């Protein structure tokens, strides 16, 4: 059997923050630079995603068996494609339809949650996997963490979530003399297979391709095939992992990078004994030769292959600690907008912009960076954060029901012998009443299967949702996330859109009334407990 | 009486307190029947001149046949040095001045023997050259205009004042808003020191903005005490609607530092005090408004103290943003290490904000209704802030009497003292 080449591309774009002044704190809950985000997404789509997808699609269609690729697309990138360049989604869908493309799971916001909070990490991975399934019709079985960040602890969480394979960096300091061109397994989780990036060959394409001072310049597909042939024949897999923006953005079209990409599969298949396979296939056909110990997190970033691009200086640590101090609270929040901001604020890019090690990797760090200095990045982030905290606090003041209510009533029970049976009974009744009421509310929601709906054509979807009662539609959209709501809204006709917005305001008012009523019930209960 | 006055800037084209003080003073003098011819390097045409005559140095032709110019011209040559010198600018930032306001000046005259020179009127790399050329223009103005006394503000205009005195033989008053020691600590630029000293020596009277500054003139420049007079600055009455600006969106109280973030202003003491206050009272937000060479260091310090969610930086604030910031402040703090005068606390008090100021500031000599602490005494600073935030009676009192006090500090009164100085040398 042929040996394997695993081509994997990372696609991620964060929601970049706007200039958020001190004066905005408490006054403005819009945090993103829509203009810049749209401009960048459109530019990168045109220069990179669309032409690169077209190149790959061509090869996937022409080569019968031995050409396959894999992607990870962050949720923040996907949501922005939906908003700013839906044709990118369509083009990834056509790739998916070839059946030769694997989509990997990651965290929705391309975050570093794995380092801080297990439950937050899991929530984001699930959210992301759902999105991939919804758009590309496959349930991810392979995991890759943000920027290939990996450690034994992370492996444990990933294995627990049921993933069989994980991608990470073939960092010199963890491999020592070993070659990255084998399948490995995690030291703590022997069932989790690890594919390690061959950073030399990956970076030959990603970083050095257009460098005319490089002794190997110009790099051609045939030359690259020669290098593959030089790999000892007992080494069964070569993992080429890189940013997708390599094609057309990091390396401009003028450098010939697209010619290289389109020639590579044919040249490799003709001149070598390698075939292109997806990570899950490689994991299936190979047996791990050994396990690797990684007690301290590694990544694919910079010379150090560690976390210092995101964490380590005072500002990064402060911002990172402060945002995750909210993690526990945020688990109880169900408000869509608040949650959406919460995830977006976790994108690792925000911390990357605060990096102060400019000298060695400054160029990479400046790429797509909206700030003039890491200090500005920090100030701006903390201003946004301060506003976000105010909103979270307001939310819990206004919404004692979800989470907080239960907590309060559980507190009553935990008082144990100190309260009378009669009061306990009363408390139980309050709880049951409230729960029943909210359960009733939820039953009114007629579930619409959006997953199924999205499979239909836009015309059909349009017809369907406009035929619905707007109140039902609104109720069904609850908890579906901002991206779905934005898409649905865009498909509504004017009359329905107006109704939709009207209902939304109404619901807000009504739920406020309910909240106030339940607040009163709880405080009455407390008063009685105080008296006894 | 008529005064020929030299200043580097005039509102609205100002970079800090100097221009504002010049405007206040000239307005005050007009009320005491004293006319002013004010010469600026560059006039824009939209200055608030009132009855004052504003002369644009860029419009004046210099006749090189005049014997006096030979000497001055030589100085123009040797003074062309690249320098990072800022004059009295506050609460302004010099990095910004150098990058944004690139100094551009050029010779625009066309006659061989007489020349006009277009000044930038900014603070840039060839500032010293402009200062010398400005002196050339001064002598030309002095030989053409009628006046009784010459008045020069800060070192930039001293050579001009001296030249005007030589041409006209009229008495010279120099006004010290800040000395080189205030601006740079101990790393004094000797060239500027020399210009300052020469100006004070050649002057018939020297006006200092505070006793603190007067003392520096005596100790560091060796100026005879009887030549020195202290005239404190004042503040123009408030014109803007503060209520309209004062919408605060955060529920916490706001404590503000506003000024250049440089060693001279003591920003690090504000940060340490903030930490102490936050330990006892989390319902406060601190704001550091301004820019300066210690900006990044201060951000790091705040991050290390883990209070970046309660301590905010705004960067440089301009115009209305300054008023807005003061309008939403509950306490204003100026912990300056060295401050010849310090006009911002007066503006804060005018906006009904109680202030904490350092004893090392000139303004502390005249204010009764402000809390005064040593800049290095972080505990006292924290105590003062905490007290003003948490004991309403104290802050109410400071607000009420502070406003009255600052309203009584009129430029009219300061101008009267200045007029007395003129009269003493006529």
mmCIF file of C-alpha atoms in Angstrom, chain B residues 69-80 128-129 131-133 135 158-160 162 166 195 198:
data_model
loop_
_atom_site.group_PDB
_atom_site.id
_atom_site.type_symbol
_atom_site.label_atom_id
_atom_site.label_comp_id
_atom_site.label_asym_id
_atom_site.label_seq_id
_atom_site.Cartn_x
_atom_site.Cartn_y
_atom_site.Cartn_z
ATOM 1 C CA UNK B 69 20.958 91.379 12.414
ATOM 2 C CA UNK B 70 24.525 90.294 11.767
ATOM 3 C CA UNK B 71 24.879 89.084 15.306
ATOM 4 C CA UNK B 72 21.511 87.370 15.478
ATOM 5 C CA UNK B 73 21.933 85.763 12.108
ATOM 6 C CA UNK B 74 25.041 83.939 13.288
ATOM 7 C CA UNK B 75 23.007 82.364 16.046
ATOM 8 C CA UNK B 76 20.469 81.097 13.578
ATOM 9 C CA UNK B 77 23.217 79.087 11.982
ATOM 10 C CA UNK B 78 24.618 77.420 15.039
ATOM 11 C CA UNK B 79 21.292 76.716 16.669
ATOM 12 C CA UNK B 80 20.159 74.296 14.020
ATOM 13 C CA UNK B 128 15.766 76.258 17.987
ATOM 14 C CA UNK B 129 16.193 77.644 14.512
ATOM 15 C CA UNK B 131 13.331 80.548 18.006
ATOM 16 C CA UNK B 132 16.269 82.487 16.604
ATOM 17 C CA UNK B 133 14.486 83.572 13.465
ATOM 18 C CA UNK B 135 14.067 86.923 17.496
ATOM 19 C CA UNK B 158 13.234 85.256 25.418
ATOM 20 C CA UNK B 159 15.668 85.847 22.525
ATOM 21 C CA UNK B 160 12.844 87.802 20.870
ATOM 22 C CA UNK B 162 15.987 90.627 24.352
ATOM 23 C CA UNK B 166 18.016 96.195 22.260
ATOM 24 C CA UNK B 195 18.649 80.941 26.966
ATOM 25 C CA UNK B 198 20.105 85.045 29.755
#
